[in-house]
Coordinates of C-alpha atoms and ligand atoms in Angstrom, one line a residue:
M28 CA -23.5 -23.9 36.6
E29 CA -24.2 -20.3 37.7
E30 CA -25.3 -18.0 34.8
R31 CA -23.4 -14.7 34.8
S32 CA -22.8 -12.3 31.9
Q33 CA -20.1 -10.2 33.6
G34 CA -16.6 -10.6 34.6
L35 CA -14.9 -13.9 33.8
A36 CA -18.1 -15.3 32.3
R37 CA -18.1 -12.8 29.4
G38 CA -17.1 -13.8 25.9
L39 CA -16.3 -17.5 26.6
T40 CA -13.8 -19.5 24.7
N41 CA -15.9 -21.7 22.5
Y42 CA -15.6 -25.4 23.1
G43 CA -19.2 -26.1 22.1
D44 CA -20.2 -26.6 25.8
R45 CA -20.8 -23.4 27.7
D46 CA -20.5 -24.9 31.2
F47 CA -17.3 -26.6 30.3
S48 CA -15.9 -23.3 29.1
V49 CA -16.8 -21.6 32.4
Y50 CA -15.4 -24.4 34.4
L51 CA -12.1 -24.5 32.5
R52 CA -11.7 -20.7 32.6
N53 CA -12.3 -20.6 36.4
S54 CA -9.9 -23.4 36.8
F55 CA -7.1 -21.7 34.9
A56 CA -7.9 -18.3 36.5
S57 CA -7.6 -20.0 39.9
S58 CA -4.0 -21.0 39.0
M59 CA -3.2 -17.3 39.3
G60 CA -4.1 -17.4 42.9
Y61 CA -7.5 -15.7 42.8
S62 CA -10.1 -16.9 45.2
R63 CA -13.6 -18.0 44.1
E64 CA -15.0 -14.7 45.6
V65 CA -12.7 -12.6 43.5
L66 CA -13.4 -14.5 40.4
K67 CA -17.1 -13.5 40.7
K68 CA -16.3 -9.8 40.5
P69 CA -16.8 -7.6 37.4
I70 CA -13.5 -7.0 35.7
V71 CA -11.7 -3.8 34.6
G72 CA -9.2 -4.7 32.0
I73 CA -6.2 -2.4 31.9
A74 CA -4.6 -1.9 28.5
N75 CA -1.0 -1.3 29.5
S76 CA 1.4 0.1 26.8
F77 CA 4.5 -0.1 28.9
S78 CA 7.6 -1.1 26.9
G79 CA 11.3 -0.9 27.3
F80 CA 11.2 0.8 23.9
N81 CA 9.1 3.6 25.3
N82 CA 10.8 6.1 27.6
C83 CA 7.6 8.1 27.9
H84 CA 5.9 5.2 29.6
R85 CA 8.7 4.3 32.0
H86 CA 6.6 5.1 35.1
F87 CA 3.7 2.9 34.0
P88 CA 4.4 0.2 36.6
E89 CA 3.8 2.7 39.4
M90 CA 0.7 4.1 37.6
L91 CA -0.6 0.6 37.0
E92 CA -0.6 -0.1 40.8
A93 CA -2.6 3.1 41.3
V94 CA -5.2 2.2 38.6
K95 CA -5.6 -1.3 40.2
R96 CA -6.1 0.3 43.6
G97 CA -8.9 2.4 42.2
V98 CA -10.6 -0.6 40.6
L99 CA -10.5 -2.5 43.8
L100 CA -12.0 0.5 45.7
G101 CA -14.8 0.3 43.2
G102 CA -15.5 -3.3 43.8
G103 CA -14.0 -4.7 40.6
L104 CA -11.2 -7.0 39.7
P105 CA -8.3 -5.2 37.9
V106 CA -6.7 -7.3 35.2
E107 CA -3.8 -5.8 33.3
F108 CA -3.0 -6.9 29.7
P109 CA -0.2 -5.7 27.5
T110 CA -0.6 -4.2 24.1
I111 CA 1.8 -2.9 21.5
S112 CA 3.5 0.2 22.6
L113 CA 4.7 3.0 20.2
G114 CA 7.8 4.9 21.5
E115 CA 8.0 7.7 19.1
V116 CA 11.8 7.8 18.4
F117 CA 12.3 4.0 18.5
L118 CA 10.3 3.0 15.5
N119 CA 11.3 2.7 11.8
P120 CA 10.3 4.1 9.4
T121 CA 7.9 6.1 11.6
S122 CA 5.4 5.5 14.5
L123 CA 2.4 6.5 12.4
K124 CA 2.8 3.3 10.3
F125 CA 2.0 1.3 13.4
R126 CA -0.8 3.4 15.0
N127 CA -3.4 1.4 13.2
L128 CA -1.8 -1.9 14.2
M129 CA -1.9 -0.8 17.9
S130 CA -5.5 0.3 17.5
M131 CA -6.4 -3.1 16.0
D132 CA -4.5 -4.9 18.9
T133 CA -6.3 -2.7 21.5
E134 CA -9.7 -3.2 19.9
E135 CA -9.5 -6.9 19.5
M136 CA -8.0 -7.6 22.9
I137 CA -10.8 -5.5 24.5
R138 CA -13.3 -7.5 22.6
A139 CA -11.8 -10.9 22.9
Q140 CA -11.0 -10.9 26.6
P141 CA -13.5 -11.0 29.5
M142 CA -13.8 -7.5 30.8
D143 CA -16.7 -5.2 31.7
A144 CA -14.8 -1.9 31.3
V145 CA -11.3 -0.9 30.3
V146 CA -8.7 1.6 31.4
L147 CA -6.4 2.7 28.6
M148 CA -2.9 3.6 29.7
G149 CA -1.1 5.5 26.9
G150 CA 0.8 8.7 26.4
C151 CA 3.5 8.9 23.7
D152 CA 2.2 10.5 20.5
K153 CA 0.5 7.6 18.6
T154 CA -0.5 5.6 21.7
V155 CA -3.5 7.7 22.8
P156 CA -5.1 7.9 19.4
A157 CA -4.5 4.2 18.8
Q158 CA -6.1 3.4 22.1
L159 CA -9.1 5.7 21.5
M160 CA -9.6 4.3 18.0
G161 CA -9.6 0.8 19.3
A162 CA -11.8 1.6 22.2
V163 CA -14.5 3.4 20.2
S164 CA -14.5 0.5 17.7
A165 CA -14.9 -2.0 20.6
D166 CA -17.4 0.3 22.3
L167 CA -16.9 -1.1 25.8
P168 CA -17.0 1.4 28.6
A169 CA -13.5 2.9 28.6
V170 CA -11.5 5.6 30.5
Q171 CA -8.2 7.0 29.2
I172 CA -5.4 7.8 31.6
V173 CA -2.3 9.5 30.0
A174 CA 1.3 9.3 31.0
G175 CA 1.6 13.0 31.6
P176 CA 4.3 15.3 30.5
M177 CA 8.0 15.3 31.4
M178 CA 9.5 17.9 33.7
T179 CA 11.8 20.5 32.2
S180 CA 15.6 20.6 32.7
R181 CA 18.3 23.2 32.6
Y182 CA 21.2 24.2 30.4
G183 CA 23.1 27.1 31.8
G184 CA 20.4 29.7 32.5
E185 CA 17.9 28.2 30.0
R186 CA 15.0 25.8 30.6
L187 CA 15.1 22.8 28.4
G188 CA 12.1 20.6 27.4
A189 CA 11.7 18.0 24.7
C190 CA 11.3 18.6 22.0
T191 CA 11.0 22.2 20.7
D192 CA 14.3 22.8 22.4
C193 CA 15.8 19.7 20.7
R194 CA 15.1 21.3 17.4
R195 CA 16.2 24.7 18.4
F196 CA 19.6 23.5 19.6
W197 CA 20.0 21.3 16.6
G198 CA 19.3 24.3 14.4
K199 CA 22.0 26.2 16.3
Y200 CA 24.4 23.3 15.9
R201 CA 23.8 23.1 12.1
A202 CA 24.3 26.8 11.8
G203 CA 27.7 26.5 13.6
E204 CA 26.5 28.5 16.6
I205 CA 27.3 25.9 19.2
S206 CA 30.0 23.2 19.4
T207 CA 29.8 19.4 19.3
E208 CA 30.6 19.4 23.0
E209 CA 27.7 21.7 23.8
I210 CA 25.2 19.7 21.7
N211 CA 26.3 16.6 23.5
T212 CA 25.6 18.2 26.8
V213 CA 22.2 19.4 25.6
E214 CA 21.4 15.9 24.3
S215 CA 21.8 14.5 27.8
R216 CA 19.5 17.2 29.4
L217 CA 16.6 17.4 27.0
A218 CA 14.6 14.5 28.3
T219 CA 15.4 13.8 31.9
T220 CA 12.2 12.3 33.5
A221 CA 9.5 9.9 32.6
G222 CA 6.6 11.3 30.7
T223 CA 5.7 12.7 27.3
C224 CA 7.3 15.6 25.5
A225 CA 7.3 18.7 27.7
V226 CA 5.6 21.1 25.3
M227 CA 2.3 21.3 23.5
G228 CA 3.4 18.6 21.0
T229 CA 1.3 15.7 19.7
A230 CA 1.2 13.8 23.0
S231 CA 0.1 16.8 25.1
T232 CA -2.4 17.8 22.4
M233 CA -3.9 14.4 22.3
A234 CA -4.0 14.2 26.1
C235 CA -6.0 17.5 26.0
V236 CA -8.2 16.2 23.2
A237 CA -9.0 13.0 25.1
E238 CA -10.0 15.1 28.2
T239 CA -12.1 17.5 26.0
L240 CA -13.8 14.6 24.3
G241 CA -14.8 13.3 27.8
M242 CA -12.8 10.1 27.5
S243 CA -10.5 11.0 30.5
L244 CA -11.2 12.4 33.9
P245 CA -11.4 16.2 34.2
G246 CA -8.2 17.8 35.1
T247 CA -5.9 14.9 34.3
A248 CA -4.4 15.7 30.9
A249 CA -1.6 18.0 32.1
I250 CA -0.5 16.6 35.4
P251 CA 3.2 16.0 35.1
A252 CA 4.2 12.3 34.9
V253 CA 6.2 12.4 38.1
H254 CA 3.7 14.4 40.2
A255 CA 1.9 12.6 43.0
D256 CA -1.4 13.9 41.5
R257 CA -0.7 11.7 38.5
L258 CA -0.9 8.6 40.7
R259 CA -4.1 10.0 42.3
A260 CA -5.5 10.5 38.8
A261 CA -4.6 6.9 38.0
E262 CA -6.4 5.7 41.1
A263 CA -9.5 7.8 40.3
T264 CA -9.4 6.5 36.7
G265 CA -9.5 2.9 38.0
L266 CA -12.4 3.8 40.3
A267 CA -14.3 5.6 37.5
A268 CA -14.0 2.6 35.3
A269 CA -15.3 0.3 38.1
R270 CA -18.2 2.7 38.6
M271 CA -19.2 2.0 35.0
F272 CA -20.3 -1.5 36.0
E273 CA -23.5 0.0 37.4
R274 CA -23.9 2.8 34.8
P275 CA -22.1 1.8 31.6
I276 CA -21.3 4.7 29.3
R277 CA -20.0 3.6 26.0
P278 CA -17.4 5.5 24.0
S279 CA -20.0 5.9 21.2
Q280 CA -22.1 8.0 23.7
I281 CA -19.1 10.2 24.4
V282 CA -17.4 10.6 21.0
T283 CA -20.1 12.3 19.0
E284 CA -20.1 15.0 16.2
R285 CA -20.5 17.6 19.0
S286 CA -17.8 16.4 21.3
V287 CA -15.4 16.1 18.2
E288 CA -16.2 19.7 17.4
N289 CA -15.4 20.7 21.0
A290 CA -12.1 18.8 20.6
I291 CA -11.2 20.6 17.4
R292 CA -12.0 23.9 19.1
V293 CA -9.7 23.1 22.0
L294 CA -7.0 21.9 19.6
L295 CA -7.1 25.3 17.9
A296 CA -7.1 27.2 21.1
L297 CA -4.1 25.3 22.3
G298 CA -2.2 26.0 19.2
G299 CA -1.9 22.2 19.2
S300 CA -0.2 19.7 17.0
T301 CA -1.1 19.3 13.3
N302 CA -0.9 15.6 13.9
A303 CA -4.0 15.8 16.2
I304 CA -6.2 16.6 13.2
I305 CA -5.2 13.3 11.6
H306 CA -5.7 11.4 14.8
L307 CA -9.0 13.1 15.6
T308 CA -10.2 12.4 12.1
A309 CA -9.3 8.7 12.5
I310 CA -11.0 8.4 16.0
A311 CA -14.2 10.1 14.8
G312 CA -14.0 8.0 11.5
R313 CA -14.3 4.8 13.5
L314 CA -17.8 5.9 14.4
G315 CA -18.6 7.2 10.9
I316 CA -18.3 10.9 12.1
P317 CA -16.6 13.0 9.3
V318 CA -14.1 15.7 10.2
S319 CA -14.2 18.3 7.4
L320 CA -11.2 20.5 6.8
K321 CA -13.6 23.2 5.5
R322 CA -15.4 23.0 8.9
L323 CA -12.0 23.2 10.6
N324 CA -11.4 26.5 8.9
E325 CA -14.8 27.8 10.0
I326 CA -14.1 26.9 13.6
S327 CA -10.6 28.3 13.3
E328 CA -11.9 31.7 12.2
E329 CA -13.9 32.0 15.5
T330 CA -11.6 30.3 18.0
P331 CA -8.8 32.3 19.6
V332 CA -5.4 30.9 20.5
L333 CA -5.2 31.0 24.3
V334 CA -2.3 28.9 25.4
N335 CA 1.2 30.3 25.6
L336 CA 3.2 27.1 25.4
K337 CA 6.1 26.0 23.2
P338 CA 6.3 25.6 20.2
V339 CA 3.8 28.5 19.7
G340 CA 4.7 30.4 22.9
A341 CA 7.1 30.4 25.8
N342 CA 6.0 27.9 28.4
Y343 CA 6.0 24.2 29.1
M344 CA 3.3 21.6 30.1
E345 CA 4.2 21.8 33.8
D346 CA 3.4 25.5 33.6
F347 CA 0.1 24.7 31.8
F348 CA -0.8 22.3 34.6
H349 CA -0.2 24.9 37.3
A350 CA -1.9 27.6 35.3
G351 CA -5.2 25.7 35.3
G352 CA -4.9 23.1 32.5
V353 CA -7.6 22.0 30.1
G354 CA -10.4 23.1 32.5
A355 CA -9.2 26.8 32.3
V356 CA -9.2 26.7 28.5
L357 CA -12.6 25.1 28.4
R358 CA -14.0 27.8 30.6
E359 CA -12.7 30.5 28.3
L360 CA -14.2 28.8 25.3
R361 CA -17.5 28.0 27.1
P362 CA -19.8 30.1 24.9
L363 CA -18.4 28.3 21.8
L364 CA -18.7 24.7 23.2
H365 CA -21.5 22.1 23.1
L366 CA -22.0 21.7 26.8
D367 CA -24.4 18.8 26.6
C368 CA -21.7 16.3 25.7
M369 CA -21.4 13.3 28.0
T370 CA -18.2 12.3 29.7
V371 CA -16.8 9.2 31.4
T372 CA -18.0 10.4 34.8
G373 CA -21.6 10.5 33.7
E374 CA -21.5 14.3 34.0
T375 CA -21.9 16.5 30.9
L376 CA -19.2 19.0 29.9
G377 CA -21.5 21.7 31.2
D378 CA -21.7 20.1 34.6
R379 CA -18.0 19.9 34.8
L380 CA -17.6 23.6 34.1
E381 CA -19.9 24.4 37.1
T382 CA -17.1 23.6 39.5
D383 CA -14.8 26.3 40.8
P384 CA -11.9 26.7 38.4
G385 CA -9.4 27.9 41.0
P386 CA -6.8 30.5 40.1
V387 CA -5.7 30.8 36.4
D388 CA -2.2 32.0 35.5
R389 CA -2.9 34.5 32.6
N390 CA 0.8 34.4 31.6
V391 CA 0.1 30.8 30.4
I392 CA -3.6 30.7 29.6
A393 CA -5.0 33.9 28.2
S394 CA -8.6 35.0 28.5
A395 CA -10.9 34.9 25.6
E396 CA -11.1 38.7 25.8
E397 CA -7.3 39.1 25.4
P398 CA -6.2 36.1 23.4
L399 CA -2.7 35.4 22.1
E400 CA -4.1 35.3 18.6
P401 CA -7.7 36.1 17.5
K402 CA -7.9 33.1 15.2
G403 CA -7.1 29.4 15.7
G404 CA -3.7 27.8 15.5
L405 CA -4.3 25.6 12.4
V406 CA -5.7 26.5 9.0
A407 CA -6.5 24.2 6.0
L408 CA -5.3 25.2 2.6
F409 CA -6.9 24.2 -0.7
G410 CA -6.0 24.7 -4.3
N411 CA -4.8 22.9 -7.4
L412 CA -1.7 21.7 -5.4
A413 CA -3.9 20.3 -2.6
P414 CA -7.4 19.5 -3.9
R415 CA -8.3 17.6 -0.8
G416 CA -6.5 20.0 1.5
A417 CA -3.2 20.6 3.4
I418 CA -2.5 22.0 6.9
L419 CA -0.5 24.9 8.1
K420 CA 0.1 25.6 11.8
R421 CA -0.1 29.4 11.4
S422 CA 0.4 30.0 15.1
A423 CA 3.8 28.4 14.8
A424 CA 4.9 30.1 11.6
D425 CA 6.5 33.3 10.4
K426 CA 3.7 35.6 9.4
R427 CA 5.9 37.4 6.9
L428 CA 5.8 34.3 4.7
F429 CA 2.0 33.9 4.7
E430 CA 1.4 35.6 1.4
K431 CA 4.0 34.4 -1.0
E432 CA 4.6 33.5 -4.7
A433 CA 8.0 31.9 -5.2
R434 CA 10.1 29.4 -7.1
A435 CA 9.9 25.8 -6.1
V436 CA 13.0 23.8 -5.2
V437 CA 11.9 20.1 -5.3
F438 CA 13.2 17.1 -3.5
T439 CA 11.7 13.9 -4.8
S440 CA 12.2 11.8 -1.7
L441 CA 13.6 11.8 1.8
E442 CA 16.8 10.2 0.3
D443 CA 17.1 13.0 -2.2
L444 CA 16.6 15.5 0.5
A445 CA 19.3 14.0 2.7
A446 CA 21.7 13.8 -0.2
R447 CA 21.4 17.4 -1.4
I448 CA 20.1 19.7 1.4
D449 CA 23.5 20.6 2.6
D450 CA 25.2 20.6 -0.8
P451 CA 27.0 24.0 -1.1
D452 CA 26.1 23.9 -4.8
L453 CA 22.4 23.5 -4.1
D454 CA 20.5 26.1 -6.2
V455 CA 18.3 27.6 -3.4
T456 CA 17.7 31.0 -1.9
E457 CA 15.8 32.1 1.2
D458 CA 13.0 33.3 -1.1
D459 CA 12.3 29.9 -2.6
V460 CA 9.7 27.4 -1.5
M461 CA 11.1 24.0 -0.7
V462 CA 9.0 21.0 -1.8
L463 CA 9.3 17.4 -0.6
Q464 CA 7.5 14.7 -2.5
N465 CA 6.8 11.0 -1.7
A466 CA 6.6 11.3 2.1
G467 CA 2.9 10.8 2.4
P468 CA 1.0 7.8 3.9
K469 CA 1.2 5.5 0.9
S470 CA 4.9 6.3 0.3
S471 CA 7.6 3.9 1.5
A472 CA 8.4 6.5 4.1
G473 CA 5.0 6.0 5.7
M474 CA 4.3 9.7 6.3
P475 CA 7.1 10.5 8.7
E476 CA 7.6 13.8 10.7
A477 CA 9.8 15.0 7.9
G478 CA 7.8 18.0 6.8
Y479 CA 10.1 20.2 8.9
L480 CA 12.7 20.2 6.1
P481 CA 15.9 21.6 7.5
I482 CA 17.0 25.0 6.3
P483 CA 19.9 24.3 3.8
K484 CA 23.2 24.7 5.7
K485 CA 24.4 27.4 3.3
L486 CA 21.3 29.5 4.3
S487 CA 21.1 28.6 8.0
A488 CA 24.8 29.7 8.2
K489 CA 23.6 33.1 7.0
G490 CA 21.0 33.3 9.7
V491 CA 17.9 32.1 7.7
K492 CA 15.5 30.7 10.3
D493 CA 12.4 30.0 8.3
M494 CA 11.3 29.3 4.8
V495 CA 8.0 28.0 3.2
R496 CA 8.2 24.3 3.0
I497 CA 5.5 22.1 1.4
S498 CA 5.1 18.3 1.6
D499 CA 2.8 15.4 2.0
A500 CA 4.6 14.5 5.2
R501 CA 3.7 15.3 8.8
M502 CA 5.6 17.5 11.3
S503 CA 6.4 17.0 14.9
G504 CA 3.9 18.8 17.1
T505 CA 7.0 20.3 18.8
A506 CA 8.3 22.1 15.7
F507 CA 8.1 25.7 14.5
G508 CA 8.1 27.0 10.9
T509 CA 6.0 28.0 7.9
I510 CA 5.4 24.4 7.0
V511 CA 2.6 23.2 4.8
L512 CA 1.8 19.6 5.6
H513 CA -0.5 16.6 4.8
V514 CA -0.9 17.7 1.1
A515 CA -3.7 15.4 -0.2
P516 CA -3.8 13.5 -2.4
E517 CA -0.1 12.7 -1.8
A518 CA 2.6 12.5 -4.5
A519 CA 3.0 8.7 -4.3
V520 CA -0.5 8.2 -5.6
G521 CA -0.1 10.8 -8.4
G522 CA -1.5 13.8 -6.5
P523 CA -0.6 17.2 -7.9
L524 CA 2.4 17.4 -5.6
A525 CA 4.0 14.8 -7.7
L526 CA 3.8 17.1 -10.7
V527 CA 5.9 20.0 -9.2
R528 CA 9.3 20.6 -10.8
T529 CA 12.2 22.8 -9.6
G530 CA 11.6 26.2 -11.1
D531 CA 7.8 26.1 -11.1
R532 CA 6.0 29.0 -9.3
I533 CA 3.9 28.3 -6.3
R534 CA 1.5 30.7 -4.6
L535 CA 0.6 30.4 -0.9
S536 CA -2.1 32.6 0.6
V537 CA -2.9 32.0 4.2
E538 CA -5.4 34.8 4.1
E539 CA -7.3 33.2 1.3
G540 CA -6.6 29.6 2.5
T541 CA -5.1 28.7 -0.9
L542 CA -2.1 26.7 -2.3
D543 CA -1.6 26.7 -6.0
L544 CA 0.9 25.5 -8.6
L545 CA 1.2 28.2 -11.3
V546 CA 1.7 25.9 -14.2
E547 CA -0.4 25.6 -17.4
E548 CA -2.9 22.8 -17.3
E549 CA -1.6 21.4 -20.6
E550 CA 1.9 21.1 -19.1
L551 CA 0.4 19.5 -16.0
E552 CA -1.5 17.0 -18.1
R553 CA 1.8 16.1 -19.9
R554 CA 3.5 15.5 -16.5
R555 CA 0.5 13.5 -15.2
A556 CA 0.6 11.2 -18.3
A557 CA 4.3 10.5 -17.6
F558 CA 3.8 9.8 -13.8
T559 CA 4.9 6.5 -12.4
S560 CA 4.6 5.8 -8.7
P561 CA 7.9 5.1 -6.9
V562 CA 6.0 2.9 -4.4
V563 CA 6.6 -0.9 -4.3
P564 CA 3.2 -2.4 -5.2
A565 CA 1.2 -4.0 -2.4
A566 CA 1.3 -7.4 -4.2
E567 CA 5.1 -7.4 -3.8
R568 CA 4.9 -6.8 0.0
R569 CA 3.9 -9.1 2.8
G570 CA 2.4 -9.2 6.3
Y571 CA 1.5 -5.9 8.0
D572 CA 3.5 -3.9 5.4
R573 CA 1.1 -5.3 2.7
L574 CA -2.0 -4.6 4.7
Y575 CA -0.8 -1.1 5.3
A576 CA 0.0 -0.5 1.6
E577 CA -3.4 -1.8 0.6
Q578 CA -5.5 -0.1 3.2
V579 CA -4.1 3.2 4.4
L580 CA -6.2 6.2 3.6
Q581 CA -5.0 9.8 2.8
A582 CA -4.4 12.4 5.5
D583 CA -7.8 14.0 5.1
E584 CA -9.3 10.6 6.1
G585 CA -7.1 10.3 9.2
C586 CA -4.6 7.7 7.6
D587 CA -6.8 5.0 9.0
F588 CA -7.3 1.7 7.2
A589 CA -10.3 1.6 4.9
I590 CA -11.4 -1.7 6.5
M591 CA -11.5 -0.1 9.9
K592 CA -14.4 2.1 9.1
P593 CA -17.8 1.1 10.5
V594 CA -19.6 -1.4 8.2
G595 CA -21.7 0.5 5.7
A596 CA -19.9 3.8 6.2
Ligands
FES15 FE1 7.0 10.3 23.5 FE2 7.5 12.8 22.5 S1 8.7 11.0 22.4 S2 5.8 12.1 23.5

């Protein structure tokens, strides 16, 4: 029997007789109509996260055909395989809980099935990080292609795009500024095409992060989902994956300490999603590369915000695409970047930046000389309330609230929040700091995007638009507000956040990067001694829920599973 270590002969099913394994596999593969010639080709697997429960991926069947065309052009055999898909708004309790499951699915199916390279088709918030986590762990040559953003829509004279405008209109509705009829009309116009959310939310940020890391082809992150260029990008991605047969470049050669630092820089210049810090930490963590929040602050101090997109600015992803996309941002940041980082094309980042950028729309992408903000969009806070850190998206917050000492109004869970937030008798003023406990990764809520606590109705009705809000939860990348997130360690494991009581004083200083609970240590010690976790113990749970409860790490470690770190790390 012919000896081959590529294509269908890779990773044989073990029957204790290699030749029999090859013979049987060829026989079964032939049943799919492949000729013997085709079965000798190297294989590009295509991890397809299409799902009827994922609106953002609804155009994947068409993109898949284009990826396959590219693989065939490159002389390979394209073989699609399904993986778990994570449609952001279709998952309970929250999509983050299943990101690690998708990453394990992706990793194991890349490793277990016979392929020489893989194309990762993802897009919606958690899918790209899950695929990158899986791919770097499997360490087979891999190229990411993203879904691309939705197009915007219209309501009267206004442009609408998911999902900053979803929240804006919901806020107006809660404040009684628009009617039920109007919110129903808006509801049907917010998301009108295939693709990911139309602003610089988590999906768009992760698409830009993937391109900056070098895991996707240059210029592909921002192409709208329904643009013909997206299909050309899909074809080119298939071709690029097939080209790796001759010159394999492994994810571990691309995702390095230096490329991760480049990605953090771009994230900050984008005014990107807070979630991206968690995801990037998890991706890098799979290779034993630490992402330090202290280092994030250092980079943030020297990285300007350049991109004028919602929720930080005024525009949408389709504008970013036409304005020059990630390439234009990278060129502005060039003196700050590590240009020797390898990419999936075999070129370095520096090589990429040699090509002509084309025109850049400065209304959307500012120059480094005249940035939107002189410092990066995210800042990590530390103090006795967040010993391992917390995150604030300062570019999407009200600067008047940045230096504040105020009374805490505490909600002990999401259920408590839902029950009391709109109570007319709730003891709260606009000068208070609202605190949400037990919404972190180990909580039963699974760290949902609930950190964007709604402004109590009695205050929103008076026109209050923003308040300081603190929690161990996450926030949608599309949201705006002075919202401190990812407090670590979280309340459910007895972190200091669990010790806050209504009436305590809290001090926030964005200038100093601090977050402190102004309560005597003796009193805190008393509260600590009385702490009991509200979380159902792992031993009383089963299946994936149990694995999650036992393994999930805190936000500063990317909420990955402890067992997914490299052996020995
Ligand atoms: Fe999929 Fe926003 S819901 S990216």
